[in-house]
Coordinates of C-alpha atoms in Angstrom, one line a residue:
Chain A
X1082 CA -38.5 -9.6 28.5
X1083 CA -34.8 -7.8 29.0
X1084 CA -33.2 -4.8 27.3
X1085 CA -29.3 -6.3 27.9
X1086 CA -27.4 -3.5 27.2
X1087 CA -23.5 -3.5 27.1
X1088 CA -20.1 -1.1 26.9
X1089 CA -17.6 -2.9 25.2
X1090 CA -13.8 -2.3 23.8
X1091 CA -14.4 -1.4 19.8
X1092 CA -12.3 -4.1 18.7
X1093 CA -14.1 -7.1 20.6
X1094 CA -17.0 -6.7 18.7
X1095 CA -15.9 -9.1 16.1
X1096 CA -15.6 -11.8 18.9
X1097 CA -19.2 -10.8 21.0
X1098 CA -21.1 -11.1 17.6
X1099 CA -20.0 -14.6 16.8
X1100 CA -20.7 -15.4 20.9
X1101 CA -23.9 -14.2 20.9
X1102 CA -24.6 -16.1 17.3
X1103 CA -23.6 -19.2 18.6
X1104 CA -25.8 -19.0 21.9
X1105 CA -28.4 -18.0 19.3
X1106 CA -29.0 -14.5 19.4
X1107 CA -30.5 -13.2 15.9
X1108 CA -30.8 -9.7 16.3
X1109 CA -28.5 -6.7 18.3
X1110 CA -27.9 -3.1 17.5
X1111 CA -24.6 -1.5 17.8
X1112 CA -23.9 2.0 18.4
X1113 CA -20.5 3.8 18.6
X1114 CA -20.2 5.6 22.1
X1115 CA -17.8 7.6 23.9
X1116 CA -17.3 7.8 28.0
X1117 CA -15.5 7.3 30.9
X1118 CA -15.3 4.5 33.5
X1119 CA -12.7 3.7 36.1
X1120 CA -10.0 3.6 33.3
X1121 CA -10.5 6.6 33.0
X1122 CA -9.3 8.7 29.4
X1123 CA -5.9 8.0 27.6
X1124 CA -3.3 10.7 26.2
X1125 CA -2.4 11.8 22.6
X1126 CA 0.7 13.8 21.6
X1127 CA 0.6 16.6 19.1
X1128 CA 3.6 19.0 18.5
X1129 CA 5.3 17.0 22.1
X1130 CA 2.2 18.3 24.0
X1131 CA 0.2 15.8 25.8
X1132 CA -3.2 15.8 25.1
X1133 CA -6.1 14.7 27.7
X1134 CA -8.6 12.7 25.9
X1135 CA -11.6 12.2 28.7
X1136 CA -14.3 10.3 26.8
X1137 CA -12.6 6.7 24.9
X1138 CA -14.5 4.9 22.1
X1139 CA -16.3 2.2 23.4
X1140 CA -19.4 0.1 21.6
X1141 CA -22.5 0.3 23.3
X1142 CA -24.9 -3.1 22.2
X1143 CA -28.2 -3.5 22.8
X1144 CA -29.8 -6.8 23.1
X1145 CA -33.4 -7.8 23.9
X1146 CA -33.9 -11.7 25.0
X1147 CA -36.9 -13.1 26.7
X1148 CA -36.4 -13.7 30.9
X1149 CA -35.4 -17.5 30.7
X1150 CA -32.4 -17.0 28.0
X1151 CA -30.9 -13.7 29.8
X1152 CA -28.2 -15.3 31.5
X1153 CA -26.5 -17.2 28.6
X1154 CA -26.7 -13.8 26.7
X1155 CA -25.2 -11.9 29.3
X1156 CA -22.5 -14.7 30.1
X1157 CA -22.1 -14.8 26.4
X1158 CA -21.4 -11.3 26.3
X1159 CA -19.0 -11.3 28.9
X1160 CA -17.2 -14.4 28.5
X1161 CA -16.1 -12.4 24.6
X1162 CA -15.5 -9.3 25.4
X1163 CA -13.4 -9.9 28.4
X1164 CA -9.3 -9.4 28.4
X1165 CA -9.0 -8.9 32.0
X1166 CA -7.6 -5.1 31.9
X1167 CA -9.5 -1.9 33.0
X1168 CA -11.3 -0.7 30.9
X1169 CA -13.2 -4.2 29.8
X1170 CA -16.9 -2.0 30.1
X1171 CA -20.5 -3.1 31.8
X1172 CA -23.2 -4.8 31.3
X1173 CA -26.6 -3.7 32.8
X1174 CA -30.0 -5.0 32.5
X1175 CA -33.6 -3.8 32.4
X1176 CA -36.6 -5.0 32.1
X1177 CA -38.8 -4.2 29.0
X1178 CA -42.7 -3.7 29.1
X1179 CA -43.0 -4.0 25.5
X1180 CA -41.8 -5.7 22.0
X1181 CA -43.4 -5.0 18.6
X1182 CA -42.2 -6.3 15.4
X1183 CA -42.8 -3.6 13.0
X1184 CA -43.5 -5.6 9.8
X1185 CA -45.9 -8.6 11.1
X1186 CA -46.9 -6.3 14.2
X1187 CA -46.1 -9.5 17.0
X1188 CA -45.5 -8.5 20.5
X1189 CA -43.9 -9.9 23.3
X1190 CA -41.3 -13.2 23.1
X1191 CA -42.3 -13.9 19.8
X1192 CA -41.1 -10.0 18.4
X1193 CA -37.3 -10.8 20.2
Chain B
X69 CA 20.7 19.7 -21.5
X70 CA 19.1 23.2 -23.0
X71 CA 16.9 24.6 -20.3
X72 CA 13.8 23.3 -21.6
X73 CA 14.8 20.1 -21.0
X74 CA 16.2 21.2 -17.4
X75 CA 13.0 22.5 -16.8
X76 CA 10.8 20.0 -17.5
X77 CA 13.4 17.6 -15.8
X78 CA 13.1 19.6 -12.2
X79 CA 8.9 20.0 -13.1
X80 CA 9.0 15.9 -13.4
X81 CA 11.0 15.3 -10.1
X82 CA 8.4 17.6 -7.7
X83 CA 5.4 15.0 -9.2
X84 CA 7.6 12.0 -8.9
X85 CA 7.8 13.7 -5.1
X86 CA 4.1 14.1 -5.2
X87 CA 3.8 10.3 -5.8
X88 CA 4.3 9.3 -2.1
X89 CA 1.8 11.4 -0.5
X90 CA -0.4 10.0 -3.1
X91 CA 0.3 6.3 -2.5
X92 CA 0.2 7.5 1.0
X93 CA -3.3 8.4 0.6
X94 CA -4.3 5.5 -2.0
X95 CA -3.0 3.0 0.8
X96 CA -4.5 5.0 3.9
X97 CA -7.8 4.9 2.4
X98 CA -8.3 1.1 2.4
X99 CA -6.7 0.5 6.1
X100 CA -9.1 0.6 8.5
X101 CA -9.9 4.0 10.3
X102 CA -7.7 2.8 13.7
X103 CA -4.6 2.2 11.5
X104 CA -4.5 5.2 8.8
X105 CA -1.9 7.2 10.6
X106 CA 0.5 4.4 10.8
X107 CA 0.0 4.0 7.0
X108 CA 0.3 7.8 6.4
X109 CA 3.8 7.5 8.5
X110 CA 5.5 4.3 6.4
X111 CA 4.8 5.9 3.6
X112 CA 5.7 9.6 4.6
X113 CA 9.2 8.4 6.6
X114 CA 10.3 6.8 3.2
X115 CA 10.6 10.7 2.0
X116 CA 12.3 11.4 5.2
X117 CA 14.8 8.6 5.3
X118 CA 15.6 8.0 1.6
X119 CA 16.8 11.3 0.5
X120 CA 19.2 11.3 3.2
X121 CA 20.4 7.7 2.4
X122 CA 20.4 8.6 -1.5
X123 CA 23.2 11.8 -1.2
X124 CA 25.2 10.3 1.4
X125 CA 26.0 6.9 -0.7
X126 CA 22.9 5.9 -2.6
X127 CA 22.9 7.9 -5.3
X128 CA 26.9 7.3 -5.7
X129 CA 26.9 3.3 -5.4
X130 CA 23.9 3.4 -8.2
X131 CA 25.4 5.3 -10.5
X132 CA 29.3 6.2 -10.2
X133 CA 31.2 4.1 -11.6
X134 CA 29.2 3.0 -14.4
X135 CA 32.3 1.2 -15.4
X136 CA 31.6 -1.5 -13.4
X137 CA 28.7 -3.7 -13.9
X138 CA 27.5 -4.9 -10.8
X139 CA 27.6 -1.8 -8.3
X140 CA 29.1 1.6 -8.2
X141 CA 31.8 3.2 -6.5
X142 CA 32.1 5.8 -3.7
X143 CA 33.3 8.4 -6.4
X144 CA 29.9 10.6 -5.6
X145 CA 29.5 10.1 -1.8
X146 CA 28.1 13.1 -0.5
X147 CA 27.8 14.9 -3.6
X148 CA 31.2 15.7 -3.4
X149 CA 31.7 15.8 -6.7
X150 CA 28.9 17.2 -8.3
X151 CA 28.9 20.8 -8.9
X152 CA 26.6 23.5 -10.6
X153 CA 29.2 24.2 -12.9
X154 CA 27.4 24.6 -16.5
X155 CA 23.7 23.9 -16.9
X156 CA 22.9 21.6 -13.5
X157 CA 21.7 18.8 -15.1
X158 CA 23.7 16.2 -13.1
X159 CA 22.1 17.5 -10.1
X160 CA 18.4 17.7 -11.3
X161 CA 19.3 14.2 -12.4
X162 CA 20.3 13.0 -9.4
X163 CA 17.4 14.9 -7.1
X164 CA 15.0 13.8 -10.4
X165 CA 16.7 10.2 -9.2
X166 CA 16.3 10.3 -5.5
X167 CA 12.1 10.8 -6.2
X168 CA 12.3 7.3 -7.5
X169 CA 14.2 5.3 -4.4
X170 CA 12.3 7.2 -2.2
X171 CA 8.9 6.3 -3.6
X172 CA 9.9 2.1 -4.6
X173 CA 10.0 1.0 -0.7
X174 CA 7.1 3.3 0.1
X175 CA 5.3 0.6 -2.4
X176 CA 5.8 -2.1 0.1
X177 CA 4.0 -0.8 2.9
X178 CA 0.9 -1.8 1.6
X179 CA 1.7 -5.4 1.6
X180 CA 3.0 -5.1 5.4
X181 CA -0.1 -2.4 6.8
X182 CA -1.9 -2.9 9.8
X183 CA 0.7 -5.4 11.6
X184 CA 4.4 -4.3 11.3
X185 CA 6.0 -2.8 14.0
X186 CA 7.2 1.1 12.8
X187 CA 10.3 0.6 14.4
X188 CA 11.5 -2.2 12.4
X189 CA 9.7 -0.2 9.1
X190 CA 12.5 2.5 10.2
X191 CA 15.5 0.4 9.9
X192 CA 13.9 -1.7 6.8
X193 CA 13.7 1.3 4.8
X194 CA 17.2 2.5 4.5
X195 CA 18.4 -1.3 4.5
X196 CA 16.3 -2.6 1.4
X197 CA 17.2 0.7 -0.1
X198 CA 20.4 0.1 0.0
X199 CA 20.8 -3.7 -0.5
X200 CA 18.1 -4.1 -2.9
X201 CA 17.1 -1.1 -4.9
X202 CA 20.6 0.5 -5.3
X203 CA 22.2 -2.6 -6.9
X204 CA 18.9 -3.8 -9.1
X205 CA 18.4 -0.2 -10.0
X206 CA 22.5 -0.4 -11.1
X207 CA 22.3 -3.7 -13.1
X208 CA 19.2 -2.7 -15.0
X209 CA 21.0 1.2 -15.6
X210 CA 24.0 1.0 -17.1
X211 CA 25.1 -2.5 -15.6
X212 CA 25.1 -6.0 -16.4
X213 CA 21.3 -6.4 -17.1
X214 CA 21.1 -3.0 -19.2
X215 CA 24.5 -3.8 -21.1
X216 CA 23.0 -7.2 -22.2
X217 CA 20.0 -4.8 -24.2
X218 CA 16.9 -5.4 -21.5
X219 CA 15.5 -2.4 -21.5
X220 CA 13.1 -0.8 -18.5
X221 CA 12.3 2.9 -19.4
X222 CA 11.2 4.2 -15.8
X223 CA 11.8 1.2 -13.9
X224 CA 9.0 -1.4 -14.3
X225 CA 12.0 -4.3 -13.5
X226 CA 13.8 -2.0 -11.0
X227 CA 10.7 -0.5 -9.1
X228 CA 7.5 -2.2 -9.2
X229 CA 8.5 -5.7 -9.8
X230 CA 11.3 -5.5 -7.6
X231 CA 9.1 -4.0 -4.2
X232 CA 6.5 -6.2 -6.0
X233 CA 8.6 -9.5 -4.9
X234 CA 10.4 -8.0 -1.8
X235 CA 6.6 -7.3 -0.4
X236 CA 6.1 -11.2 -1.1
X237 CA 9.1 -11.7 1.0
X238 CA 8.2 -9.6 3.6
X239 CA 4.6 -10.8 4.1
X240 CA 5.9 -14.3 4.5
X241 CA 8.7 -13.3 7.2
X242 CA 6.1 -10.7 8.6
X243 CA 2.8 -13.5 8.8
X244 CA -1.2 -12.8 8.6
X245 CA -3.1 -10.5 9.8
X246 CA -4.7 -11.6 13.4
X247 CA -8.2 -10.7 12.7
X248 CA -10.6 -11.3 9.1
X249 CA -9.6 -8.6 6.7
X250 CA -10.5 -5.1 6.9
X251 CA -12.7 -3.2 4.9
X252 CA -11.3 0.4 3.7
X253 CA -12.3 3.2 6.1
X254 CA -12.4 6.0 3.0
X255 CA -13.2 4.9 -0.3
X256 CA -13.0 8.4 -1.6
X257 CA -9.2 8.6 0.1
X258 CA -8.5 5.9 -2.3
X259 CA -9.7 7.5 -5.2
X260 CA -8.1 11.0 -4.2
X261 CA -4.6 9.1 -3.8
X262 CA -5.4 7.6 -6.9
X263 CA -5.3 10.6 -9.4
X264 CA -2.5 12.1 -7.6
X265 CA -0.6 9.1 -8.8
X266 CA -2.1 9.5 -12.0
X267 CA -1.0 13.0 -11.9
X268 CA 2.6 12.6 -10.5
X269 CA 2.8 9.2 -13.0
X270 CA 2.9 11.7 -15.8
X271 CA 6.5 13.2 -14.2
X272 CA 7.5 9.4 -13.6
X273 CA 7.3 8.5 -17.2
X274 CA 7.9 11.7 -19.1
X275 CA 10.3 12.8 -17.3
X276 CA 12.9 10.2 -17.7
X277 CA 13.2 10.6 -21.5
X278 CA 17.1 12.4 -22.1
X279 CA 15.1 15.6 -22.2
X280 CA 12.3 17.2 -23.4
X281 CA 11.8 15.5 -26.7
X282 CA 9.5 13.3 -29.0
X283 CA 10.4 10.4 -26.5
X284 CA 9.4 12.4 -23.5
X285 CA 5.8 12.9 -25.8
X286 CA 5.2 9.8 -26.5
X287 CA 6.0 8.4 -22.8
X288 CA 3.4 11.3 -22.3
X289 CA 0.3 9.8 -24.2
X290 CA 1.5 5.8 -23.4
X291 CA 0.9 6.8 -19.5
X292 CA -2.2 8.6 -20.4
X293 CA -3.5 5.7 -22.5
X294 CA -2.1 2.6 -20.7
X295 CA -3.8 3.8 -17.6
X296 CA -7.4 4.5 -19.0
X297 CA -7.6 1.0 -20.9
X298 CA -6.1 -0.5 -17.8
X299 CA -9.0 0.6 -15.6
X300 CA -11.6 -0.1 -18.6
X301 CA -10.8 -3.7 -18.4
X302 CA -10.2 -4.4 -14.6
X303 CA -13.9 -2.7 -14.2
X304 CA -15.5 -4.7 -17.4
X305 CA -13.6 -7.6 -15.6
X306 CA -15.0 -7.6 -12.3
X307 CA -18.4 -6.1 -13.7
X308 CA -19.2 -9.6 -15.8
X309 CA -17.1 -11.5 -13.5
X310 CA -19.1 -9.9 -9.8
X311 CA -21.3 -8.2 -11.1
X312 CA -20.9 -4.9 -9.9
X313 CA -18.2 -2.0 -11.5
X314 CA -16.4 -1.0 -8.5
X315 CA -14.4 2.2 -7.5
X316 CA -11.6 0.2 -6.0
X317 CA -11.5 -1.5 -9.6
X318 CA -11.4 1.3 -11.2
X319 CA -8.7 2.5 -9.2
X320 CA -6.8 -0.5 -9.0
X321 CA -6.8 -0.4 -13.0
X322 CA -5.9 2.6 -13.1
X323 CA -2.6 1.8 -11.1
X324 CA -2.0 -1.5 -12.8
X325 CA -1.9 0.3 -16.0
X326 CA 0.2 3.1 -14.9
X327 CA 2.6 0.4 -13.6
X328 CA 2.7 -2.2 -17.0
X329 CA 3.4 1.3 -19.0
X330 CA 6.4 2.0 -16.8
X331 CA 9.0 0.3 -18.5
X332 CA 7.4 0.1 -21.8
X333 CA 6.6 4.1 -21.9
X334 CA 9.4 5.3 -24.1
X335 CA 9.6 2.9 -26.6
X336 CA 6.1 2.0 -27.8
X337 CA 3.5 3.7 -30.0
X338 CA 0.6 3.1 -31.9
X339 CA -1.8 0.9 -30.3
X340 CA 0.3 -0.1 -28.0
X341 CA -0.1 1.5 -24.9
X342 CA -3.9 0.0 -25.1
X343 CA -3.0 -3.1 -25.5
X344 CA -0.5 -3.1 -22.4
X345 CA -2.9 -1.2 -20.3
X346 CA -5.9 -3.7 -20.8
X347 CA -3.6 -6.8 -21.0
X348 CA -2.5 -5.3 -17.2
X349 CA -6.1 -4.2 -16.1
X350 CA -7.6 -7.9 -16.6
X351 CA -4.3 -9.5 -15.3
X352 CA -3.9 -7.8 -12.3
X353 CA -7.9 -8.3 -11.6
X354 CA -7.4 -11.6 -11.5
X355 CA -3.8 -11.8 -9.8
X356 CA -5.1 -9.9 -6.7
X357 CA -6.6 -13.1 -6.0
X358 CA -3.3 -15.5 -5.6
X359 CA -2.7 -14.7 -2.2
X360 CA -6.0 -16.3 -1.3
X361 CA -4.9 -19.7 -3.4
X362 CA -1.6 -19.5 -2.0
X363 CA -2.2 -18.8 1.5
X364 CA -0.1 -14.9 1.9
X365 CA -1.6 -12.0 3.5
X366 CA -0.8 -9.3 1.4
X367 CA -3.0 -7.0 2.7
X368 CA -3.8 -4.1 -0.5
X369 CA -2.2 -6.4 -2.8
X370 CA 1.1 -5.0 -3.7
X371 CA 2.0 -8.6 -5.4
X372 CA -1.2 -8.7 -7.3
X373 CA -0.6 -5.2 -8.9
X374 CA 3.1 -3.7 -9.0
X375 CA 5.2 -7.2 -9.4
X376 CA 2.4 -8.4 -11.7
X377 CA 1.4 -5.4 -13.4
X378 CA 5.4 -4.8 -13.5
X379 CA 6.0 -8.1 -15.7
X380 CA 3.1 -7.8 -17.8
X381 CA 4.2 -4.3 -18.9
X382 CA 8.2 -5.0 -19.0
X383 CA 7.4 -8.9 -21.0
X384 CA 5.1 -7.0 -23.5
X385 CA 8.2 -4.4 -24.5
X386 CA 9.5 -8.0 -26.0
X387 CA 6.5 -7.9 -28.2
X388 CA 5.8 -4.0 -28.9
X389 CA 9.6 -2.3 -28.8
X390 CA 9.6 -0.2 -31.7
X391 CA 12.4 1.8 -32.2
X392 CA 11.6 2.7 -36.0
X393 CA 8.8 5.2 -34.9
X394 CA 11.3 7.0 -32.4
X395 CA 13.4 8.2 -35.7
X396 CA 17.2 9.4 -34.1
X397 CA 16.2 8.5 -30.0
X398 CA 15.2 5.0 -31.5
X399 CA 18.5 3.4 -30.2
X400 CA 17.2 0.6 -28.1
X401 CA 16.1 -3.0 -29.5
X402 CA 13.2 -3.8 -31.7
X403 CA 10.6 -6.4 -30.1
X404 CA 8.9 -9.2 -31.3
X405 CA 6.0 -7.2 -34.1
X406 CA 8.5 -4.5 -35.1
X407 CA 11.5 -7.3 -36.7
X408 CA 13.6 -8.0 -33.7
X409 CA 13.0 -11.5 -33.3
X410 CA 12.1 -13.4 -29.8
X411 CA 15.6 -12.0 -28.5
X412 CA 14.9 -8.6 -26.5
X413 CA 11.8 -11.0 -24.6
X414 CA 14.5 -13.0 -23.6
X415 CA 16.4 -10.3 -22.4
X416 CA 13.2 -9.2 -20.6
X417 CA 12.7 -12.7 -19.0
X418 CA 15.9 -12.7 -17.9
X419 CA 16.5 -8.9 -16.0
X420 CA 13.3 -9.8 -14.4
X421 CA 14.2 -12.9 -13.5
X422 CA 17.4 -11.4 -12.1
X423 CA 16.3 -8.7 -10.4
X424 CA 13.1 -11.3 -8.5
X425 CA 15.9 -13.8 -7.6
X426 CA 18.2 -10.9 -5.7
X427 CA 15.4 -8.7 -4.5
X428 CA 13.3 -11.6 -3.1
X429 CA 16.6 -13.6 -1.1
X430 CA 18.1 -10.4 0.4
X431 CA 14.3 -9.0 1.4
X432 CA 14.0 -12.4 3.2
X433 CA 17.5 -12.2 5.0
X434 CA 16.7 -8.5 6.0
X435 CA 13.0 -9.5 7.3
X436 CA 14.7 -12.4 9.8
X437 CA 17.3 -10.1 10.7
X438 CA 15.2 -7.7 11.9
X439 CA 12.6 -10.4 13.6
X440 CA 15.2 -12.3 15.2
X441 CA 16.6 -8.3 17.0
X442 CA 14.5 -6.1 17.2
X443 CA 11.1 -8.0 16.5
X444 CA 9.1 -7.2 13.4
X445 CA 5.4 -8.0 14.7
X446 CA 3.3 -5.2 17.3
X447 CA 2.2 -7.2 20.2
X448 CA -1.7 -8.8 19.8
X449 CA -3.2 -6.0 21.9
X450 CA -1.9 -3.1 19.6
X451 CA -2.8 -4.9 16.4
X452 CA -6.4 -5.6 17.8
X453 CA -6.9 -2.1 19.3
X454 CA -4.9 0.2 16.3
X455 CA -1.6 1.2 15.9
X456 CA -2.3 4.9 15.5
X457 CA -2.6 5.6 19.1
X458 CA -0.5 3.2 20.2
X459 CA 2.5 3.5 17.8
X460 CA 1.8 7.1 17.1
X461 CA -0.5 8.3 20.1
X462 CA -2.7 10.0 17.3
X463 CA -5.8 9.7 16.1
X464 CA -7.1 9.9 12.9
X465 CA -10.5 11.4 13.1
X466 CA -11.2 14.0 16.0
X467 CA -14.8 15.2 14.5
X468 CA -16.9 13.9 16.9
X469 CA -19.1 16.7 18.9
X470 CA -17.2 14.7 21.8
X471 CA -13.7 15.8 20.8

């Protein structure tokens, strides 16, 4: 099993959530993030003085798949969120030891 | 005027002034959180660019001469010719006056949020004040339309249904919204915004009787009344209709109501002012939904509320104009109930008609002007990533522990 977890551009979620739907994906979670990649921060301008703003919103989703399906889900991912400028975010993934559903208390592929 | 009347004239225009920053705030809250500024801005530059426009020719092509019928003169350009001299009353008119333009294209931002480039908002402003509200506001005042006995006591015909049908116009120049619509970043922003316009509606209505009088009284208790039926009914509405009673609802009956009373405020009484503000409340809940039958993206429903909230409110004065109960200041036309016959509806039917025909074709011509210079659409990647920062290069909400 993989933890796929990805930094997006906020206003791409819309289009990464119907991706992932349509390769089948039924479950993510979404958290609002700040950092910094190569695109580094972007100004503001209060009273006509610049303002350096280091850390940008980005999304950070986490998706769990089972080892045959990770590559649709990251290709998925990718193939959505992607406009080509700096700043598009990463993907990385890990592997997971361990999936329990809470309610029915299944593990492994079947939990996902 | 005796200086009660002076007063309460120059109390009146700072809540008309209050208004905008109210709308401001009634709008911002249902715009998404990367677009609030932007809405903030169309609505606050309206009180930056209209006063200027107003003194320099509005206010003297709107109201001097009121000889002619169709549009004034350059008599009062500048001011020039109005002087303290005796009590001031022509100026606390005129500044009293210069609430109202500024505040009528403020209402049309809502129609055009999240998509319209600021730049062309800046020239759109003092160009549909100028083209549209001065001469609509001049044929309902003193011109053609008033002359003929329409009446419109604070401008129900000459404010709301007239941004009411120029936000029509510019939503169909201006097109859809790229992505599905928004939900409103700050319900209680909405509801804050609300009873400032509440508040403000009070000067709106009140304050346009000749002075502080009986008239101004019952203008008073119609805009009190009008607005609590109108949000009774929009919520018992949606609560049997949804299911669920609803703060936006509430609010948006609330406004409806405030908006039918408008040009019906002093010259009703009784019952009246309930009747109007639930006929509005249960219209309006149901005209907010047109612009999904018919296909325009009018994003917080401008259409649905002012223009039809507007006609509700200004067609009913056919019904309910009662100029018996206003004893000496009862000078205007009786309506249908009170023994004046189907003619003053007619009347009614016919300013608004008027002022839809002019306000809608010249909103158009000024929407394709301004898309065929200057461009009145931000690019996809601004509309997709907010135009706060990058219109404004501000954001909204810096209370993160990042920031």
């Amino acid at each position: 099993m993989k933890l796929i977890t990805a930094i997006i551009k906020p206003f791409k979620l819309d289009d990464v959530r119907a991706a992932l739907k349509a390769a089948g994906v039924e479950a993510m979670t979404v958290s609002e993030a700040r950092g910094f990649g190569r695109q580094g921060g972007h100004t503001e301008t209060y009273r006509g003085t610049e303002y350096q703003v280091d850390f940008v919103p980005k999304l950070k989703l986490e998706v769990l798949s089972s080892d045959d399906e990770v590559h649709t889900v990251v290709d998925a991912i990718v193939e959505a969120s992607a406009t080509g400028k700096i700043g598009d975010g990463k993907i990385w993934v890990t592997t997971v030891e361990e999936v329990i559903r809470i309610r029915t208390r299944e593990t492994g592929d079947a939990a996902i | 005027m005796e200086s009660g009347s002076l007063a309460w004239k120059l109390v009146a225009a700072a809540m008309v002034l209050f208004m905008t920053p109210g709308l401001a705030f009634f709008y911002g809250g249902m715009v998404r959180t990367r677009n609030v500024l932007n809405m903030l801005m169309m609505n606050f530059y309206c009180l930056l660019v209209v006063p200027v426009v107003w003194v320099v020719v509005g206010y003297s092509l709107a109201t001097n001469p009121f000889g002619n019928r169709v549009i004034g003169g350059f008599g009062s350009t500048m001011l020039h010719d109005i002087v303290a001299a005796g009590d001031g009353a022509t100026l606390a008119n005129m500044v009293f006056l210069a609430m109202f333009a500024a505040i009528t294209p403020a209402l049309i931002s809502g129609a055009v949020a999240d998509r319209m480039k600021f730049s062309a908002w800046t020239v759109f402003v003092p160009l549909w004040s100028l083209l549209v509200y001065v001469p609509v506001w001049k044929w309902v005042y003193g011109g053609w339309l008033g002359r003929r006995g329409s009446l419109d006591f604070a401008g129900g015909t000459a404010i709301h249904v007239n941004a009411g049908i120029a936000a029509l116009a510019a939503v169909l120049v201006l097109g859809h919204r790229r992505e599905k619509p928004h939900l409103p970043h700050s319900m209680p922003l909405v509801m804050l915004g609300t009873g400032i316009l509440w508040f403000g509606w009070f000067g709106f209505n009140a304050g346009s009787a000749a002075g502080a009088d009986g008239q101004a009284a019952q203008a008073f208790v119609n805009t009190f009344l009008a607005a609590a039926a109108a949000g009774l009914s929009w919520v018992l509405v949606e609560w049997r209709r949804d299911g669920h009673p609803t703060n936006l609802g509430a609010a948006s009956g609330i406004v409806a109501g405030l908006v039918a009373i408008t040009p019906a405020a002093g010259y009703v009484a009784g019952s009246a002012p309930l009747i109007i503000g639930a006929a509005a409340g249960a219209v309006c809940c149901f005209a907010v939904r047109l612009k999904s039958r018919f296909g325009y993206d009018d994003a917080l429903d401008v259409v649905g509320v002012h223009m039809v909230g507007g006609l509700v409110g200004s067609l009913l004065i056919g019904l309910f104009a009662r100029p018996g109960f206003f004893g000496a200041l009862g000078t205007f036309r009786a309506g249908l109930f009170h023994g004046g016959g189907l003619g003053l509806l007619g009347e009614q039917l016919l300013a608004n008609g008027s002022a839809m025909v002019w306000s809608f074709a010249v909103t158009v011509g000024i929407m394709v002007v301004l898309k065929r210079t200057m461009g009145v659409r931000v690019d996809p990647e601004t509309e997709s990533m907010g135009l706060d920062l990058a219109l404004h290069k501000e954001t909204a909400y810096h209370n993160g522990a990042l920031t």
